[in-house]
Coordinates of C-alpha atoms in Angstrom, one line a residue:
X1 CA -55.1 -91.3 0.7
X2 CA -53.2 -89.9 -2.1
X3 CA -54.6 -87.3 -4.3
X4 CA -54.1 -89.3 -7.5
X5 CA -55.1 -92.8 -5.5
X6 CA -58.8 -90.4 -4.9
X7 CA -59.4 -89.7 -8.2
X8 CA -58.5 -93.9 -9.4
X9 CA -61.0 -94.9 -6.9
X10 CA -64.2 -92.8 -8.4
X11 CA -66.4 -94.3 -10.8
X12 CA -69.0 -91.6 -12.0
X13 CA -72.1 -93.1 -14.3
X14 CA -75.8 -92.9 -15.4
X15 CA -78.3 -95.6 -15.8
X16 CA -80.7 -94.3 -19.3
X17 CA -83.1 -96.5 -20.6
X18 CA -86.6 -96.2 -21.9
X19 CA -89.2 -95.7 -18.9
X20 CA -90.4 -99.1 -17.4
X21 CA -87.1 -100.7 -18.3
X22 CA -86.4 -101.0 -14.9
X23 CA -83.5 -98.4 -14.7
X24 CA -84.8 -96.8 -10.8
X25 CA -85.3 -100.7 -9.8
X26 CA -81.3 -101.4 -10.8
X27 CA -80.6 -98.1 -8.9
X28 CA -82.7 -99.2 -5.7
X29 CA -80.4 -102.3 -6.0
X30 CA -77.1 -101.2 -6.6
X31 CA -77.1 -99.4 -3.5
X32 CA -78.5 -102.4 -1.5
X33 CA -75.2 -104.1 -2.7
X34 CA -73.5 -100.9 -1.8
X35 CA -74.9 -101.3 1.9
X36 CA -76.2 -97.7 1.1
X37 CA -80.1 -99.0 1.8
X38 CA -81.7 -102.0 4.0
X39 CA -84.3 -102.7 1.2
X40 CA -85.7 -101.7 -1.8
X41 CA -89.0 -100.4 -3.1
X42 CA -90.5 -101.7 -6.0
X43 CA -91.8 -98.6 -8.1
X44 CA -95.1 -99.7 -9.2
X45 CA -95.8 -102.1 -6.2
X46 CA -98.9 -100.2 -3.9
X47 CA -98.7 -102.2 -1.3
X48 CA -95.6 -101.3 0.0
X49 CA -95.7 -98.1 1.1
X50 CA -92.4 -97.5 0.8
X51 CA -91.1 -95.5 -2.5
X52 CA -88.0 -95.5 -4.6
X53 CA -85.3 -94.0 -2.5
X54 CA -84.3 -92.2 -5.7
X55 CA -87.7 -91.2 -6.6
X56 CA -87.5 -87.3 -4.7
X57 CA -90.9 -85.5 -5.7
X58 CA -94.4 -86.5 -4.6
X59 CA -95.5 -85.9 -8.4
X60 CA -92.6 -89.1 -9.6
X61 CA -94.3 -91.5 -6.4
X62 CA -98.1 -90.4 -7.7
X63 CA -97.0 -91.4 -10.9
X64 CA -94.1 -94.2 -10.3
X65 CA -92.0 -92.4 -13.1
X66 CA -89.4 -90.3 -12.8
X67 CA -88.5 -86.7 -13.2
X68 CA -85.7 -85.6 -12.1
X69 CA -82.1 -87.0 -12.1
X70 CA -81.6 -88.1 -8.8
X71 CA -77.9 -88.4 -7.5
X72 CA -76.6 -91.7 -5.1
X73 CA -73.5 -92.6 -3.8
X74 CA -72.1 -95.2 -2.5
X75 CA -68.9 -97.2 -1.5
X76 CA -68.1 -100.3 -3.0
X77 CA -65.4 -102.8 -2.7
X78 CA -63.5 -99.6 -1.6
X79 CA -64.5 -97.6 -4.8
X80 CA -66.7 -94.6 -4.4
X81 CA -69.5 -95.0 -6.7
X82 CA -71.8 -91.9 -8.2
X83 CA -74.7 -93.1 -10.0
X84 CA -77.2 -90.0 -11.6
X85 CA -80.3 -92.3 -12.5
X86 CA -81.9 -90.2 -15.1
X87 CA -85.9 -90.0 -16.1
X88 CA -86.7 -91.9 -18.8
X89 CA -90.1 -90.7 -20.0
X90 CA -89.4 -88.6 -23.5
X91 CA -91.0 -85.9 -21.9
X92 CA -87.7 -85.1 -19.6
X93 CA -85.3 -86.3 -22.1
X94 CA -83.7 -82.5 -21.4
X95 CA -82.6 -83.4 -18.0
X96 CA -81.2 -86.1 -19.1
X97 CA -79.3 -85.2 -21.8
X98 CA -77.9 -82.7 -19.4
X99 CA -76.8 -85.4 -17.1
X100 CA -74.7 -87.0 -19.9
X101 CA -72.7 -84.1 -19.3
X102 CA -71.6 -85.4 -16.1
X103 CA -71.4 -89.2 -16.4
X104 CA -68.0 -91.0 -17.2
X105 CA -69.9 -93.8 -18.5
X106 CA -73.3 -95.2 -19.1
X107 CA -75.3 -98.5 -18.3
X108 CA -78.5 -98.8 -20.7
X109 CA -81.2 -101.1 -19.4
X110 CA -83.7 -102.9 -21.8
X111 CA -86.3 -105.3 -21.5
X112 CA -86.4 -108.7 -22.5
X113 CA -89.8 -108.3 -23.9
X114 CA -89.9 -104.8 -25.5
X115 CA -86.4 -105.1 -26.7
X116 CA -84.6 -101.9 -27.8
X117 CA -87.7 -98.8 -27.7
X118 CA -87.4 -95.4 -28.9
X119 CA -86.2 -93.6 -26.0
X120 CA -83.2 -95.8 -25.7
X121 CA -82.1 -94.9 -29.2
X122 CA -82.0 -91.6 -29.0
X123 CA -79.8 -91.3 -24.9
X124 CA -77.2 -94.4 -26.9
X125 CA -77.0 -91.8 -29.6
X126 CA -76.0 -88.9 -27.5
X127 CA -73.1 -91.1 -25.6
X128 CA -71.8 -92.5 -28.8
X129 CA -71.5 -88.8 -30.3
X130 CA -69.4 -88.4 -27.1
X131 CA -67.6 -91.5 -26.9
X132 CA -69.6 -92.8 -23.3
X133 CA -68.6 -95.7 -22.7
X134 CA -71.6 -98.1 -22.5
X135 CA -72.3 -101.2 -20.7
X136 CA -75.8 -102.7 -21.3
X137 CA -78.3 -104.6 -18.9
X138 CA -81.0 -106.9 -20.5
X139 CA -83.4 -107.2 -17.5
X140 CA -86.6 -109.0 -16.7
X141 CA -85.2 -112.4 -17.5
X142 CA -87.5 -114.0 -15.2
X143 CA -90.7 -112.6 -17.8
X144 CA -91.2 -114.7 -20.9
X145 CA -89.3 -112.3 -24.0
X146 CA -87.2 -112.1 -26.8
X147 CA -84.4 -114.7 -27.7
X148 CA -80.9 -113.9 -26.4
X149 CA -79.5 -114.1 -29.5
X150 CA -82.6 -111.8 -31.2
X151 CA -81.9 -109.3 -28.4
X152 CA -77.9 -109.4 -28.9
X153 CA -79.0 -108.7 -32.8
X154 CA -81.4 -105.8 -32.2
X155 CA -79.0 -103.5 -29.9
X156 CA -76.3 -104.2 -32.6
X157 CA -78.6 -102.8 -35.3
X158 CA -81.2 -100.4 -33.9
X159 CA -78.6 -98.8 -31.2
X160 CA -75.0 -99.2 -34.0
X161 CA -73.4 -101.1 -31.2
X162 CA -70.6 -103.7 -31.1
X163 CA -71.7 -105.9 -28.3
X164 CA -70.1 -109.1 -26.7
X165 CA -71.9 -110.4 -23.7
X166 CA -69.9 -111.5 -20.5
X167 CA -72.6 -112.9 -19.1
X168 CA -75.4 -115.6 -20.7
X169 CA -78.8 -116.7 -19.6
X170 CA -79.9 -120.0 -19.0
X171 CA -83.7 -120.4 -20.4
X172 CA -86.1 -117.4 -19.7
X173 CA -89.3 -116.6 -18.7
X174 CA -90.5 -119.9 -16.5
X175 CA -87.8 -122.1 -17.7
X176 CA -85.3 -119.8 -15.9
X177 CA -82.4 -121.3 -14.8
X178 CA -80.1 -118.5 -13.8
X179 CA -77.2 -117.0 -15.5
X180 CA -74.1 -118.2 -16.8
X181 CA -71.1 -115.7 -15.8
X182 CA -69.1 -115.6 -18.9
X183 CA -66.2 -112.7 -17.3
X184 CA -66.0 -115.2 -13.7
X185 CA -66.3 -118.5 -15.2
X186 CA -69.1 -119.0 -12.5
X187 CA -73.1 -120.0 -12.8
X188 CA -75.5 -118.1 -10.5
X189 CA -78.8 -120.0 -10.1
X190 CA -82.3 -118.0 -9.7
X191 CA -84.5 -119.1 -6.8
X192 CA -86.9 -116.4 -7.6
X193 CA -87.0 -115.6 -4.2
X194 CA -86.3 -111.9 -4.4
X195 CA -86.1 -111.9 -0.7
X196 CA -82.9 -113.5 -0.9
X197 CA -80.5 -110.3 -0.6
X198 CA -77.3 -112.1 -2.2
X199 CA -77.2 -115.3 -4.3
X200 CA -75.0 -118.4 -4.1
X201 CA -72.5 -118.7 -6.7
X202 CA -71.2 -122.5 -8.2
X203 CA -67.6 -121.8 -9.6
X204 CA -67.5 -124.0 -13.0
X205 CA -64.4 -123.3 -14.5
X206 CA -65.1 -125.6 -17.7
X207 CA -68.3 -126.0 -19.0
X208 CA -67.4 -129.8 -19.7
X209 CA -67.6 -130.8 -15.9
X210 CA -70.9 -133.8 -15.6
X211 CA -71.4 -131.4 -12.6
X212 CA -73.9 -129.1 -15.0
X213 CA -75.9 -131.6 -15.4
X214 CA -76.8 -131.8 -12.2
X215 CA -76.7 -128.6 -10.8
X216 CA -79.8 -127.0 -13.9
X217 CA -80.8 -130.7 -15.5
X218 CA -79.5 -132.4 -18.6
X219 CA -81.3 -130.2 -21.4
X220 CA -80.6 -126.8 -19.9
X221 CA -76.8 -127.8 -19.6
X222 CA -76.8 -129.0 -23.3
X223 CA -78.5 -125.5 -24.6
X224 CA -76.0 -123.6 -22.6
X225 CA -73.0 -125.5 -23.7
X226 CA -74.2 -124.9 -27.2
X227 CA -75.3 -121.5 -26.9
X228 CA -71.9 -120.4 -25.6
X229 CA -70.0 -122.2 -27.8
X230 CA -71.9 -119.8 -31.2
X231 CA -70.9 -116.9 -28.2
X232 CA -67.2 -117.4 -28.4
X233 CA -67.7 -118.2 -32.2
X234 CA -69.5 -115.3 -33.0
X235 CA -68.9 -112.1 -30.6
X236 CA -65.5 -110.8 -30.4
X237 CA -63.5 -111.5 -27.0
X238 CA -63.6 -108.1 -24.5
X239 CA -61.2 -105.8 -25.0
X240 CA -61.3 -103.0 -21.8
X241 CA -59.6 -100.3 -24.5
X242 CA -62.5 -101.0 -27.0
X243 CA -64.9 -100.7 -24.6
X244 CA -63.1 -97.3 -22.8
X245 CA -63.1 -95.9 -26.4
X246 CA -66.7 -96.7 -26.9
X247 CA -66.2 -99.2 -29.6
X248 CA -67.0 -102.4 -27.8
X249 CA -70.4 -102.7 -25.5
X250 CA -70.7 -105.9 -22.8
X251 CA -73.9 -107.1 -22.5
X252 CA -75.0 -108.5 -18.7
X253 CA -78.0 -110.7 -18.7
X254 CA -81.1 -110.7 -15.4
X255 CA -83.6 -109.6 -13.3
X256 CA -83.5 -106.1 -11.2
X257 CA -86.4 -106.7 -9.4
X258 CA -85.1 -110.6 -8.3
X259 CA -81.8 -108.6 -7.2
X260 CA -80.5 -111.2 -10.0
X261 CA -77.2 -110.7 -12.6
X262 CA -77.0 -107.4 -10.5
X263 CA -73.8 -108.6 -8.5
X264 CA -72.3 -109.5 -11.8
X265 CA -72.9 -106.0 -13.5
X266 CA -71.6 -104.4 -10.9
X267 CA -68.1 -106.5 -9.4
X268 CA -67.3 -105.9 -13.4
X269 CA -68.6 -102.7 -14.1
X270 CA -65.8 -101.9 -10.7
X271 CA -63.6 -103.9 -12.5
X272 CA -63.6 -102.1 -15.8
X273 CA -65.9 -98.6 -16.1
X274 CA -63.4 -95.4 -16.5
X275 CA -62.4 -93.2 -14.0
X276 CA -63.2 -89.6 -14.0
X277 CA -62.5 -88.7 -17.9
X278 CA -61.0 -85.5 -19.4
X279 CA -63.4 -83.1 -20.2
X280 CA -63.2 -80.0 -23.4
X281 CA -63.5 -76.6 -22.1
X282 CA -63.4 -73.9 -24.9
X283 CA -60.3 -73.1 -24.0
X284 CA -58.7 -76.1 -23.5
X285 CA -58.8 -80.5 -22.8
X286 CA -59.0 -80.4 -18.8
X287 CA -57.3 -83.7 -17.1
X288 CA -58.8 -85.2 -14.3
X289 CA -55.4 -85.4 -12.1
X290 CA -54.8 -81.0 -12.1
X291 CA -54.3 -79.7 -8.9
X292 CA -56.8 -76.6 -9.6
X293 CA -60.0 -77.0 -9.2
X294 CA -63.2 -76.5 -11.6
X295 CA -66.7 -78.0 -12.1
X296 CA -70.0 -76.9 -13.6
X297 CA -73.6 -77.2 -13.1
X298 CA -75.2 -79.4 -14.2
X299 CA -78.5 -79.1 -13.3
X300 CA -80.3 -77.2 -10.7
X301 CA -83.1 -77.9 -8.6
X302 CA -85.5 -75.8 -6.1
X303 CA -87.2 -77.2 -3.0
X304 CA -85.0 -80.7 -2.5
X305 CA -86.8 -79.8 1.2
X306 CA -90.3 -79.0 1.0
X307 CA -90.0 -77.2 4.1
X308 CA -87.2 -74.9 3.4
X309 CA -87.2 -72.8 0.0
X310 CA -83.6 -74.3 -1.3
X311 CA -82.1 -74.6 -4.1
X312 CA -79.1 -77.0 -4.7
X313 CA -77.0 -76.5 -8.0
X314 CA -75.2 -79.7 -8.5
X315 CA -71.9 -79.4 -9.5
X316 CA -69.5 -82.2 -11.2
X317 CA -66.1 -81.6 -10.5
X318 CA -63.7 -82.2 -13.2
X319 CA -60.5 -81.8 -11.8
X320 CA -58.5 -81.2 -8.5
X321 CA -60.8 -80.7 -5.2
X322 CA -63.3 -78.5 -4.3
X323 CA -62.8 -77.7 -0.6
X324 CA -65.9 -76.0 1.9
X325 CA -65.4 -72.9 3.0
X326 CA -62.6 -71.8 0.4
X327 CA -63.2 -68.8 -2.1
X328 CA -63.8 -70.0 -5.8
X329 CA -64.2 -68.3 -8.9
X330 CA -67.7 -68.1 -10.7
X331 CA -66.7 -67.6 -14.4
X332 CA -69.8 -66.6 -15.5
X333 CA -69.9 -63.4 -13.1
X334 CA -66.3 -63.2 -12.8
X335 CA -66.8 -63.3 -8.6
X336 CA -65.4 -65.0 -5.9
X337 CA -68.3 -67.4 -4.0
X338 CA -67.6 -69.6 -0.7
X339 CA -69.6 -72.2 0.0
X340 CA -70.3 -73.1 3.7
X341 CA -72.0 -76.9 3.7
X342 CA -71.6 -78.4 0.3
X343 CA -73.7 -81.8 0.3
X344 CA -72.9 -85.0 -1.0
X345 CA -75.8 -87.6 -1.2
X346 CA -75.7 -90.9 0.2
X347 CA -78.5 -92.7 -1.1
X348 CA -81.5 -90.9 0.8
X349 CA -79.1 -88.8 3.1
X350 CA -77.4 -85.7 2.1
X351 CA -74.0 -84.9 4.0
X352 CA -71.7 -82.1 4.3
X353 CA -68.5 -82.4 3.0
X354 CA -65.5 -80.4 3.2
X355 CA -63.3 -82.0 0.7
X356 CA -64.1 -83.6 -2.9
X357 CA -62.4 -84.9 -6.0
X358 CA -62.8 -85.6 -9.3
X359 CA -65.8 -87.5 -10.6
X360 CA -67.7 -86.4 -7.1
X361 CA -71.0 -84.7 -7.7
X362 CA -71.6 -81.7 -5.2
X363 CA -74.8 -80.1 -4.4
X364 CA -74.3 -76.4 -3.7
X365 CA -77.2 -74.1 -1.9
X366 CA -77.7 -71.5 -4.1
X367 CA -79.6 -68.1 -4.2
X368 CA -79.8 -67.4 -7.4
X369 CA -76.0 -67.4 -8.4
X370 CA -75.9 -70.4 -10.7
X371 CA -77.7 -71.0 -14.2
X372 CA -77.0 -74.8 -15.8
X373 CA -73.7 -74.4 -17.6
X374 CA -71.9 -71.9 -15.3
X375 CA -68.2 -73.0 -14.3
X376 CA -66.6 -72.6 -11.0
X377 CA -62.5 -72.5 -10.9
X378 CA -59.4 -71.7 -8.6
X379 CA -59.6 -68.4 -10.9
X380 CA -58.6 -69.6 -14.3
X381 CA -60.9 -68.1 -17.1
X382 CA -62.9 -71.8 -18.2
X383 CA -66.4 -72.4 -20.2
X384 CA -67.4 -75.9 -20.4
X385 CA -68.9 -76.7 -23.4
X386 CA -71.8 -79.0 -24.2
X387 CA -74.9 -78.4 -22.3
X388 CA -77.5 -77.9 -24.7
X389 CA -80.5 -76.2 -24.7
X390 CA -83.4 -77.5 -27.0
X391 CA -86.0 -75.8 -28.9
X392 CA -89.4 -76.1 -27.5
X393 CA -92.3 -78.3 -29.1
X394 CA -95.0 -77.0 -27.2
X395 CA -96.3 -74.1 -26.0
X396 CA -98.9 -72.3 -23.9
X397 CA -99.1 -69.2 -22.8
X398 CA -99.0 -69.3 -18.8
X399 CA -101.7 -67.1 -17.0
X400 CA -102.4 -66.1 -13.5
X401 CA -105.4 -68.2 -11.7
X402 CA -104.6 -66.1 -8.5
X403 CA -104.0 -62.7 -8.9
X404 CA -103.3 -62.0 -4.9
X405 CA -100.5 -64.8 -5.7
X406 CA -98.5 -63.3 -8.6
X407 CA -95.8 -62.5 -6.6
X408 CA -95.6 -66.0 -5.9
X409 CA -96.1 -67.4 -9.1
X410 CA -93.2 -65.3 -11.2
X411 CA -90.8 -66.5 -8.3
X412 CA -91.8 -70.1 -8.9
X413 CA -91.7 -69.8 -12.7
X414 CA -88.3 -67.5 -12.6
X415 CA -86.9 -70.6 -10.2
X416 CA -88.4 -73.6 -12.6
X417 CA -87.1 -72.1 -15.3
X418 CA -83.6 -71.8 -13.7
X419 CA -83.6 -75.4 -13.4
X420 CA -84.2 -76.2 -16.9
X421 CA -87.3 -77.5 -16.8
X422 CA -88.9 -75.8 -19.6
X423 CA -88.3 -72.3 -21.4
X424 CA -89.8 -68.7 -20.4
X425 CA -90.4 -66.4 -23.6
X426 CA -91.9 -62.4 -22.9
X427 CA -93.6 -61.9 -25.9
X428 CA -92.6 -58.4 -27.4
X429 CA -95.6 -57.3 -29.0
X430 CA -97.7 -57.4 -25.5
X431 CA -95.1 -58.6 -23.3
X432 CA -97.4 -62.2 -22.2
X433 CA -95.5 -64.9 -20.8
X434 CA -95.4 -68.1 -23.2
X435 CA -94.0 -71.5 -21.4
X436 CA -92.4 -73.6 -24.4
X437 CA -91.4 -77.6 -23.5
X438 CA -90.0 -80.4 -24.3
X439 CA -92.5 -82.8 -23.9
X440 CA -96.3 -82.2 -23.1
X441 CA -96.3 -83.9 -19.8
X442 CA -93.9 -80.9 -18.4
X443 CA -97.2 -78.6 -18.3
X444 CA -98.2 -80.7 -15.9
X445 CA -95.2 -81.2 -13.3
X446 CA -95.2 -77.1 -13.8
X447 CA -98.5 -76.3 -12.3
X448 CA -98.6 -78.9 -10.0
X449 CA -95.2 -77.8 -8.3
X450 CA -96.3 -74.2 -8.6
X451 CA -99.5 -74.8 -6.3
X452 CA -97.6 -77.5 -4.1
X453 CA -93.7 -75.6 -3.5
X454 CA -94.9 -72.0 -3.9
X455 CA -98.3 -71.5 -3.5
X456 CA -99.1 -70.1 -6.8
X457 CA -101.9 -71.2 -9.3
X458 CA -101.8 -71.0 -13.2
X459 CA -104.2 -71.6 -16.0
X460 CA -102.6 -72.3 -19.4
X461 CA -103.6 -71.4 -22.8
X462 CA -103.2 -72.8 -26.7
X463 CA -100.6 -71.0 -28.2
X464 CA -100.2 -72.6 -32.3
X465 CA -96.2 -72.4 -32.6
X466 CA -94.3 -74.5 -34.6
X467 CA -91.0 -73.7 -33.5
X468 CA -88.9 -71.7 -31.5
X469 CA -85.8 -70.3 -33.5
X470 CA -82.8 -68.0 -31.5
X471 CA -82.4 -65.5 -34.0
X472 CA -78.6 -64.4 -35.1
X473 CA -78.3 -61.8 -37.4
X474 CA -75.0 -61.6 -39.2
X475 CA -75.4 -57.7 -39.1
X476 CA -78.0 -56.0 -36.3
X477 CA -77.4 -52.8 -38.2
X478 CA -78.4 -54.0 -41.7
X479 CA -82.0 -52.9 -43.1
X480 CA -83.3 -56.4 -43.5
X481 CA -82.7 -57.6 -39.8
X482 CA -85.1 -53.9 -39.4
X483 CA -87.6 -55.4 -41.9
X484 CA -87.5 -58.5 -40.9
X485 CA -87.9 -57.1 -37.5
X486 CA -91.2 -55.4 -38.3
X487 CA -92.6 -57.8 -40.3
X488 CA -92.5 -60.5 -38.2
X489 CA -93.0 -58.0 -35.0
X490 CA -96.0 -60.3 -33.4
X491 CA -94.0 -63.5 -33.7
X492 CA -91.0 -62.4 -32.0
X493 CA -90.2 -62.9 -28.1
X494 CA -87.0 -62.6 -26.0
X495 CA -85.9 -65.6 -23.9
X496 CA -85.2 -65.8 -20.1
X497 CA -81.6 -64.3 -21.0
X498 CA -83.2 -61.5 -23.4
X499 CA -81.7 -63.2 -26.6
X500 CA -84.5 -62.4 -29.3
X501 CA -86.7 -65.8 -30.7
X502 CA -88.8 -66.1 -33.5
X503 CA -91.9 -67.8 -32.9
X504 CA -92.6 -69.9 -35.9
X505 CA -96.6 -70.6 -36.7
X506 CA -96.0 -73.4 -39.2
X507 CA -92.9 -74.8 -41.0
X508 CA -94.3 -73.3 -44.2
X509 CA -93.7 -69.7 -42.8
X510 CA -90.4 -71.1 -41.2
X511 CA -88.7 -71.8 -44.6
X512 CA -90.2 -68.8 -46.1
X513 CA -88.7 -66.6 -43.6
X514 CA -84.9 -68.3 -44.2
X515 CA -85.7 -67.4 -48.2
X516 CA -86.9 -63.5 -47.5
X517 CA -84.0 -63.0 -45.1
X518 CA -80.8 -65.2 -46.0
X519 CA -78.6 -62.3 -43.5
X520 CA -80.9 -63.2 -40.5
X521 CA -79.9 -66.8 -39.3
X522 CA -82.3 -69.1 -37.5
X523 CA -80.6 -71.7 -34.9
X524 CA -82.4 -74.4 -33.2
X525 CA -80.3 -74.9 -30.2
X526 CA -78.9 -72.4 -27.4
X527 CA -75.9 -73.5 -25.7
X528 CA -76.3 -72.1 -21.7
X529 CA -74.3 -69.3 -22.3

């Protein structure tokens, strides 16, 4: 197959949503339509002891959330689908914000009952700044919830979306019918027998036909008629180049767990969602279709394989393809690396590959080379942009509960922290180790993969910060970046890449700091450098 014919067939995305929406359910079943799986796992469901194929670490099963962003594959109606399902719990929000990175395009999930949560408002926010585009899933139909119509209302408003749905419900909760298939002209009923891998479809090409009545009784066919009549009335008609320019969202309509509305997301999410997209590099706009390859890392994680200390750096590439055994450029050291069994993953099986193309996500064994953000080329000079860094909101300072294991434990930290799961600052004054997160719940996945992957124990302590702020100084030479320097000697730490922080104790000293030393600026994110 063609080059150019490689790159039409990819479709690269990430489910976000807030956590319990069901997003690692619609994974589990997207690859059973895929063929990729012979059945799913429920998540929270004990009795089967069978877990979410996407779910990797013993910590996200214990739990039923997840943590990481797990990377699937799958072909589908002769497309090759990537789908990074992303963490939703606030607490991880880093990773996935990272994963945005990579995606082409997004599907949100949100439930019928809950509606549109926090979470979800912040990931939609981060795709629109980017221009994602976004399909949305309301799932959980088979639960009593919201009214269509309020739901259609409330992503409008609380998410700033443009929405018209291509698929409607008929009734909810125990009055569910099915689900009307506005884009096929079709009506698929629910049997809520989940069991049932694929449903039957009833082609209805006007709404008018007696049939209806028949097929989901008089009342439910007169609702429906009426409900899609105010559809047509009141929601602009889809438009693929809206939606591709993110300024049009279709909204699909069912139950993830019932294996329901799922084969209507995804025969038009095939049909429509982008293939691999241009990406900005500070040097230039890079177009999928380039014969020279280059990619960056995305994210990086240690110990995929209990059993065998790896890492993998996973790599999206953005354009032309990334062949084993052939010498690429690493920007960042300005080397030549060759890579001997890069894996793609196929739902729970990871494969080698030798050749991959745009939009393909490639996990790399890595020693140490690869820090989130680095970029790989034929030898052209690129950075991608974009991969942000937050500041912390928590920290502890991290101490050693073993000390015949610290050998141990500053591998596991240096290796956690090269993943991005939370930030290392040495403090300067005394040189101790402070962990700063995102969310609270990190502390937790930290110690616990310490003991469990490396052996290591770790005790934490309080450590009253406000804020982490990199610290720029217009001019290092200047007496007040010296003053400000001593003054503020106890509060100031250098990161995991030796950039100096300041390690504000409230916001009150924060802002008095800006006031005393206007030359000395105070930034709240680091771009991976």
């Amino acid at each position: 197959m063609s080059f150019e014919k490689e790159i039409q067939r990819r479709r690269t995305f990430g489910i976000i949503s807030h956590p319990d929406a069901g997003k690692t359910t619609l994974t589990e079943k997207l690859l059973l339509f895929g063929g990729a799986i012979q059945e799913a796992g429920a998540v929270k469901n004990n009795k089967i002891k069978k877990g979410a194929t996407s779910d990797f670490m013993e910590i996200e099963r214990q739990r039923g959330i997840s943590v990481a962003t797990s990377v699937l594959a799958f072909i589908y109606k002769d497309k090759k689908i990537n789908i990074l399902d992303t963490p939703g719990h606030k607490d991880f929000a880093e990773d996935t914000f990272r994963t945005l990175t990579a995606v082409d395009s997004v599907i949100v999930v949100i439930d019928v009952a809950k509606g549109v949560e926090e979470q979800t408002k912040k990931l939609v926010e981060v795709c629109r700044m980017r221009n994602i585009p976004i399909i949305v899933f309301i799932n959980k139909m088979d639960r009593e919830g919201k009214d269509a119509f309020d739901l259609l209302d409330e992503v409008e408003q609380k998410l700033g979306l443009r929405v018209t749905p291509l698929s409607f419900p008929i009734g909810m909760g125990y009055d569910f019918k099915g689900i009307y298939n506005i884009y096929e002209k079709n009506i698929n009923l629910f049997s809520g027998d989940s069991k049932r891998n694929i449903e039957d479809v009833i082609a209805f090409d006007n709404i008018a036909n007696p049939e209806l009545e028949k097929t989901i009784g008089a009342k439910a066919a007169a609702d429906l008629r009426e409900n899609l009549e105010l559809v047509h009335g009141v929601y602009p008609e889809f438009d693929r180049e809206a939606y591709l320019a993110g300024d049009l969202q279709p909204v699909f309509f069912g139950s993830a767990l019932n294996n329901f509305g799922v084969r209507e997301l995804l025969d038009c999410f095939v049909d429509i969602a982008p293939t691999p997209r241009p990406k900005m590099a500070e040097e230039r706009l890079v177009k999928a279709n380039e014969k020279g390859f280059t990619g960056f890392v995305f994210k990086i994680h240690a110990n995929m394989d209990p059993k065998h200390r790896d890492r993998l750096a996973f790599i999206k590439i953005v354009s032309g393809t990334f062949e084993r055994n052939t010498p690429y450029l690493h920007v960042r050291h300005n080397k030549k690396l060759k890579f001997s069994s890069p894996n793609a993953f196929f739902a729970e099986k990871k494969e080698i590959v030798d050749i991959s193309y745009p939009g393909d996500i490639v996990g790399l064994h890595d020693t140490g080379n690869f820090k989130i953000g680095d970029t790989l080329t034929e030898g052209e000079n690129l950075h991608y942009k974009g991969i942000p860094s937050f500041s912390p909101e928590h920290f502890r300072y991290i101490n050693n509960a073993d000390p015949l294991k610290s050998k141990q434990l500053f591998k596991g930290i240096d290796q956690l922290m090269d993943e991005g799961v939370a930030q290392l600052f040495t403090l300067e004054l005394n040189g101790r180790k402070v962990i700063g997160t995102v969310g609270a719940l990190q502390y937790e996945v930290i110690q616990y993969r310490l003991e469990h992957e490396y052996g290591a124990k770790c005790t934490y302590e309080n450590f009253p910060v406000y804020k982490a702020c990199w610290v720029a100084p217009k001019d290092p030479k200047n007496d007040e970046f010296k003053e400000f320097k001593r003054v503020k000697q106890k509060f100031l730490a250098k990161d995991k890449r030796g950039q100096l922080v300041f390690l504000a104790d409230s916001q009150f000293s924060l802002q008095m700091t800006q006031q005393k030393y206007p030359s000395v600026v105070l930034k709240f994110t680091s771009e991976f450098e």
